[in-house]
mmCIF file of C-alpha atoms in Angstrom:
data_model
loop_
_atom_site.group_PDB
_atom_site.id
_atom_site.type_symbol
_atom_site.label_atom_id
_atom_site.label_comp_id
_atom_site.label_asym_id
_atom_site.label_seq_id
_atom_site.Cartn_x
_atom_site.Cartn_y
_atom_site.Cartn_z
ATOM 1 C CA UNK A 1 -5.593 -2.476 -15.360
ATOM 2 C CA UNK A 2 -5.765 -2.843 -11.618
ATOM 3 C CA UNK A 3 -7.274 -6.240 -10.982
ATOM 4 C CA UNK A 4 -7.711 -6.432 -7.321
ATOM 5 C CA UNK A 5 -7.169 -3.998 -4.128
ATOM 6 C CA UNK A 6 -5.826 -5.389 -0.741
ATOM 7 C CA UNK A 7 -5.324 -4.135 2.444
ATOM 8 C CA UNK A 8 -4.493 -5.438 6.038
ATOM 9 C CA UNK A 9 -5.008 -3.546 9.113
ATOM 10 C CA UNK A 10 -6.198 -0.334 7.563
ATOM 11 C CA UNK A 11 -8.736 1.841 9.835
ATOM 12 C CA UNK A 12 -11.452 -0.329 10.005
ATOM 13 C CA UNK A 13 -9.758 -3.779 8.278
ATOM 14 C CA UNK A 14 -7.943 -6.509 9.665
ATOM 15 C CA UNK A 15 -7.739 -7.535 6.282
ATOM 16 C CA UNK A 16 -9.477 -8.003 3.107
ATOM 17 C CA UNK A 17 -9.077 -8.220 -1.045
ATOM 18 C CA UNK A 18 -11.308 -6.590 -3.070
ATOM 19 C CA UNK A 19 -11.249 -7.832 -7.175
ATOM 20 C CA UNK A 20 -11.655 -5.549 -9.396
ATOM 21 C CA UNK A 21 -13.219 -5.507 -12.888
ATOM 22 C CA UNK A 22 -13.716 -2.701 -15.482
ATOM 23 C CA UNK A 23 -16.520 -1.168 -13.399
ATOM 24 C CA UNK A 24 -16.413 -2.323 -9.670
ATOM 25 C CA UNK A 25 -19.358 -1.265 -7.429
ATOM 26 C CA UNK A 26 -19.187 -0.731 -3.652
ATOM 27 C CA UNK A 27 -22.549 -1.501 -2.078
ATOM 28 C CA UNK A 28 -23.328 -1.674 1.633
ATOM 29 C CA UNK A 29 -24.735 -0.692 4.689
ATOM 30 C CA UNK A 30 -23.652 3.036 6.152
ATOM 31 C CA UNK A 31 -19.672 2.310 7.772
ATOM 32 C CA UNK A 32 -19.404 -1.140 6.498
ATOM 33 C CA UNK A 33 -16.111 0.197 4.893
ATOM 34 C CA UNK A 34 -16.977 1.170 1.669
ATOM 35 C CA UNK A 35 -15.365 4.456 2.055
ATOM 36 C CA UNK A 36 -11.907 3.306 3.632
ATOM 37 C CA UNK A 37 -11.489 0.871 0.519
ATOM 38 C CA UNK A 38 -11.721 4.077 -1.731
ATOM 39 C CA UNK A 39 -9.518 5.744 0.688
ATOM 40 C CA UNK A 40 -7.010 3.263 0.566
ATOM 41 C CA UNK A 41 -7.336 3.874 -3.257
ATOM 42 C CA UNK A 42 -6.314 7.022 -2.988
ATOM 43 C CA UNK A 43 -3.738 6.450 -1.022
ATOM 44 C CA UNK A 44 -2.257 4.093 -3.134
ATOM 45 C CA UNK A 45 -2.672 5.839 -5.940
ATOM 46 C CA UNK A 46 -0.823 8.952 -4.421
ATOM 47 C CA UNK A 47 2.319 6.296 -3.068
ATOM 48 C CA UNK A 48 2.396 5.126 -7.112
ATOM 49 C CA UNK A 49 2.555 8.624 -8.442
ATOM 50 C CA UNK A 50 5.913 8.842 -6.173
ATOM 51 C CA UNK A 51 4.690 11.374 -3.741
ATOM 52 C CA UNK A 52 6.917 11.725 -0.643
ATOM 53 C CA UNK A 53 5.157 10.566 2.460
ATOM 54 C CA UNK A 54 6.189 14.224 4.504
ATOM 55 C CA UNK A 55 3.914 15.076 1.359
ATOM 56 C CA UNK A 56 1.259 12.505 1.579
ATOM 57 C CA UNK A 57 1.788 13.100 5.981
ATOM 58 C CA UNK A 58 1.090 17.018 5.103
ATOM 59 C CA UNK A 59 -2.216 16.477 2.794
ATOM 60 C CA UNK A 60 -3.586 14.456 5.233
ATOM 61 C CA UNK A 61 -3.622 17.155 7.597
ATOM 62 C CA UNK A 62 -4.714 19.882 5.549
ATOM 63 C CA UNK A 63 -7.466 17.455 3.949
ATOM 64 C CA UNK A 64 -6.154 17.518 0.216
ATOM 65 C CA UNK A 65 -6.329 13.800 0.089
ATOM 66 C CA UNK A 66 -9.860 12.733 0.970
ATOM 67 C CA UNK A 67 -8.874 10.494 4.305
ATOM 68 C CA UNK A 68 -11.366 10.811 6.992
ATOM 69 C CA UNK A 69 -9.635 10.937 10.599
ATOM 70 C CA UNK A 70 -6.128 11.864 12.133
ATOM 71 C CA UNK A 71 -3.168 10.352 11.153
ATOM 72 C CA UNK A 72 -3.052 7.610 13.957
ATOM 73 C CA UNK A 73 -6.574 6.076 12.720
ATOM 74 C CA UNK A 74 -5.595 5.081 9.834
ATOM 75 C CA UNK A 75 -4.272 1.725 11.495
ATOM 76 C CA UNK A 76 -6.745 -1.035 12.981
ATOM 77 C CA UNK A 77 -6.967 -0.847 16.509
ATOM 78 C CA UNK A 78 -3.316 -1.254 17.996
ATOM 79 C CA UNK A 79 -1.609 -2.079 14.992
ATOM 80 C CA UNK A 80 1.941 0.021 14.200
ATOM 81 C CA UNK A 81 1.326 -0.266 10.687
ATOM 82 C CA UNK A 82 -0.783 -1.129 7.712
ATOM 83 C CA UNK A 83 -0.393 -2.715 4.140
ATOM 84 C CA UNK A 84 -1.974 -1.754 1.245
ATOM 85 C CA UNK A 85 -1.670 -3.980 -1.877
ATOM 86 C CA UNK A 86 -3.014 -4.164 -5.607
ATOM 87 C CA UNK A 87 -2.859 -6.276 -8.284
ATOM 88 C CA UNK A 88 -1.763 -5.348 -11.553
ATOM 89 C CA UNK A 89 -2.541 -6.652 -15.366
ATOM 90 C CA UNK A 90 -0.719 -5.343 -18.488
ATOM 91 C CA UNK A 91 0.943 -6.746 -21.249
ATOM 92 C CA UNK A 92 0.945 -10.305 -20.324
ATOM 93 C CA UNK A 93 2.262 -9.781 -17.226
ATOM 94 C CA UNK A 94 0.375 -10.199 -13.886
ATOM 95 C CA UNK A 95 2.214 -8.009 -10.919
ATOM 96 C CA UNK A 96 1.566 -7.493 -7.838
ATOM 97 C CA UNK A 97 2.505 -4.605 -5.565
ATOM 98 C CA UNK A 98 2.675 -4.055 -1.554
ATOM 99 C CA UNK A 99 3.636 -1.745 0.738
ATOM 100 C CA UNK A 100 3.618 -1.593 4.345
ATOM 101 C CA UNK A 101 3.328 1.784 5.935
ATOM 102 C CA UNK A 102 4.574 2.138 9.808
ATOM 103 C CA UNK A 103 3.369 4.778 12.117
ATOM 104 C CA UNK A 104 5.587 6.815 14.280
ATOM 105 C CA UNK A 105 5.596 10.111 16.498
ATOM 106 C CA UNK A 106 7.102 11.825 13.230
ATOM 107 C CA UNK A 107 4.732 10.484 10.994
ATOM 108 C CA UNK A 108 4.590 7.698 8.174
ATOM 109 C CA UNK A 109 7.296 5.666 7.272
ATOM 110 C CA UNK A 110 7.647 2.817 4.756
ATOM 111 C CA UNK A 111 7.952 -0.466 6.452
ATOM 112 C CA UNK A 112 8.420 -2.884 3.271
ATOM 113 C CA UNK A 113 7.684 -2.491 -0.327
ATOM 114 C CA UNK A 114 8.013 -5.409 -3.026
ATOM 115 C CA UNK A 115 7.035 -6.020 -6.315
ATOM 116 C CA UNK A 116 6.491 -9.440 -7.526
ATOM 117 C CA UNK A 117 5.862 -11.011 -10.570
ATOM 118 C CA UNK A 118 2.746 -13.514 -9.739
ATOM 119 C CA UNK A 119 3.469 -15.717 -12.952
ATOM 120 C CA UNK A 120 6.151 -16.980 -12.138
ATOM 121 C CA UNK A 121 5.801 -19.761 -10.306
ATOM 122 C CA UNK A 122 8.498 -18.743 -7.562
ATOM 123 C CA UNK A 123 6.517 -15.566 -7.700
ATOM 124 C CA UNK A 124 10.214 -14.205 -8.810
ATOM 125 C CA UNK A 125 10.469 -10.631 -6.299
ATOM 126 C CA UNK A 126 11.673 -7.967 -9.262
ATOM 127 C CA UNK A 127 12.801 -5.327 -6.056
ATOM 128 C CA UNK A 128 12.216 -5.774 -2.185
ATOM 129 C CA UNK A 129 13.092 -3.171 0.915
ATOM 130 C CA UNK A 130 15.593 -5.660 2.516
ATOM 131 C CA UNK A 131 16.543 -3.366 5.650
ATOM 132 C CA UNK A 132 14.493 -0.206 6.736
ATOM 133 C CA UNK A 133 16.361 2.872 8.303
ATOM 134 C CA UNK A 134 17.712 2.597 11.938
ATOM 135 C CA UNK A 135 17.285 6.034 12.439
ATOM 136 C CA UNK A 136 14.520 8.293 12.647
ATOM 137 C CA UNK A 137 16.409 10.847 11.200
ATOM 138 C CA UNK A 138 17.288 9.174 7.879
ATOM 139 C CA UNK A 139 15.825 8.346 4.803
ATOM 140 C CA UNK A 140 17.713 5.647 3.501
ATOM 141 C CA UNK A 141 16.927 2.133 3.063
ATOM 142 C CA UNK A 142 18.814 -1.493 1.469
ATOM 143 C CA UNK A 143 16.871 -2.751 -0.916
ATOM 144 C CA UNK A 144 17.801 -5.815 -2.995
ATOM 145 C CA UNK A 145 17.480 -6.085 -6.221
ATOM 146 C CA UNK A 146 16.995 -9.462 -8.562
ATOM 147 C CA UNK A 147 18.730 -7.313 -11.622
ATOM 148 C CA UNK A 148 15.041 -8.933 -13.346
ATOM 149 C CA UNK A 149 16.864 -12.567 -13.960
ATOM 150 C CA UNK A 150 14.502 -15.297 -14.461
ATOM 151 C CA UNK A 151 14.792 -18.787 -12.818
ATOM 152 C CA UNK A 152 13.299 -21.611 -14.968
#
C-alpha cells in the first residue's frame, strides 16, 4: 500500500509529504496544489511501471499523461530538477522510494534513484544511482548495489 507521497520542487512545491491512508482526500482552495500532488501521482506511477522517460517526455507533449503545462514547468521556479518520493508498506517491510528527475534542452533525465529500506535502522540503501551519465548522448549510469546484505 502506498503510505505517503513526497515531492520537492515540483511545479508549484518547494517541498511537501503527503500521508496516505486507504482513502486519502484532497481538499482546498482552487490552485492550492491539489492537482500537482495527483499529477505527481501519475507521474510516479508511470516511472514504477518502467516507462522510458523519451516515453513519459513524448506523453507529456501529446497530453496522454494528465500534466498540465510544458515540460519546463514542471520544476519550481529555477530549480534544474525535481524529486518525487513515496512510501511503501507490504509484507512487513516499510520501503521507501525516490527519484530525482533533471531537466535539460533534450528533455528529462534521471538525476538519482534509491531505494531504501526505512526499518532498518541504518536505513540499509537496497540499490542507489552512484554516477549519472557524462554525456548527453548516453544512457548509461553506475549504480551500486548492496547485493541486499543486512548489517546488524
Amino acid at each position: 500500500m502506498l503510505a505517503a507521497l513526497g515531492v520537492d520542487n515540483f511545479k508549484s512545491y518547494r517541498s511537501a509529504r503527503l500521508p496516505l491512508a486507504e482513502l486519502t482526500v484532497l481538499i482546498g482552495a482552487n490552485a492550492s496544489g491539489k492537482s500537482n500532488l495527483l499529477e505527481a501521482l501519475q507521474m510516479l506511477s508511470w516511472l514504477a511501471r518502467g516507462r522510458r522517460l523519451s516515453e513519459i517526455l513524448y506523453a507529456l507533449k501529446d497530453r496522454q499523461l494528465d500534466v498540465r503545462g510544458p515540460v519546463n514547468r514542471l520544476v519550481h521556479e529555477d530549480n534544474a530538477s525535481f524529486m518525487l518520493s513515496a512510501r511503501i508498506k507490504g509484507d512487513g517491510q516499510l520501503l521507501g522510494f525516490a527519484v530525482t528527475l533533471g531537466l535539460e534542452a533534450q528533455g528529462l533525465r534521471i538525476a538519482g534513484e534509491a531505494l531504501v529500506d526505512e526499518e532498518t535502522a541504518a536505513k540499509l540503501f537496497l540499490y542507489q544511482v552512484d554516477r549519472e551519465s557524462s554525456s548527453p548522448y548516453s544512457n548509461e549510469i553506475q549504480v551500486a548495489y548492496n547485493n541486499f546484505a543486512r548489517e546488524e
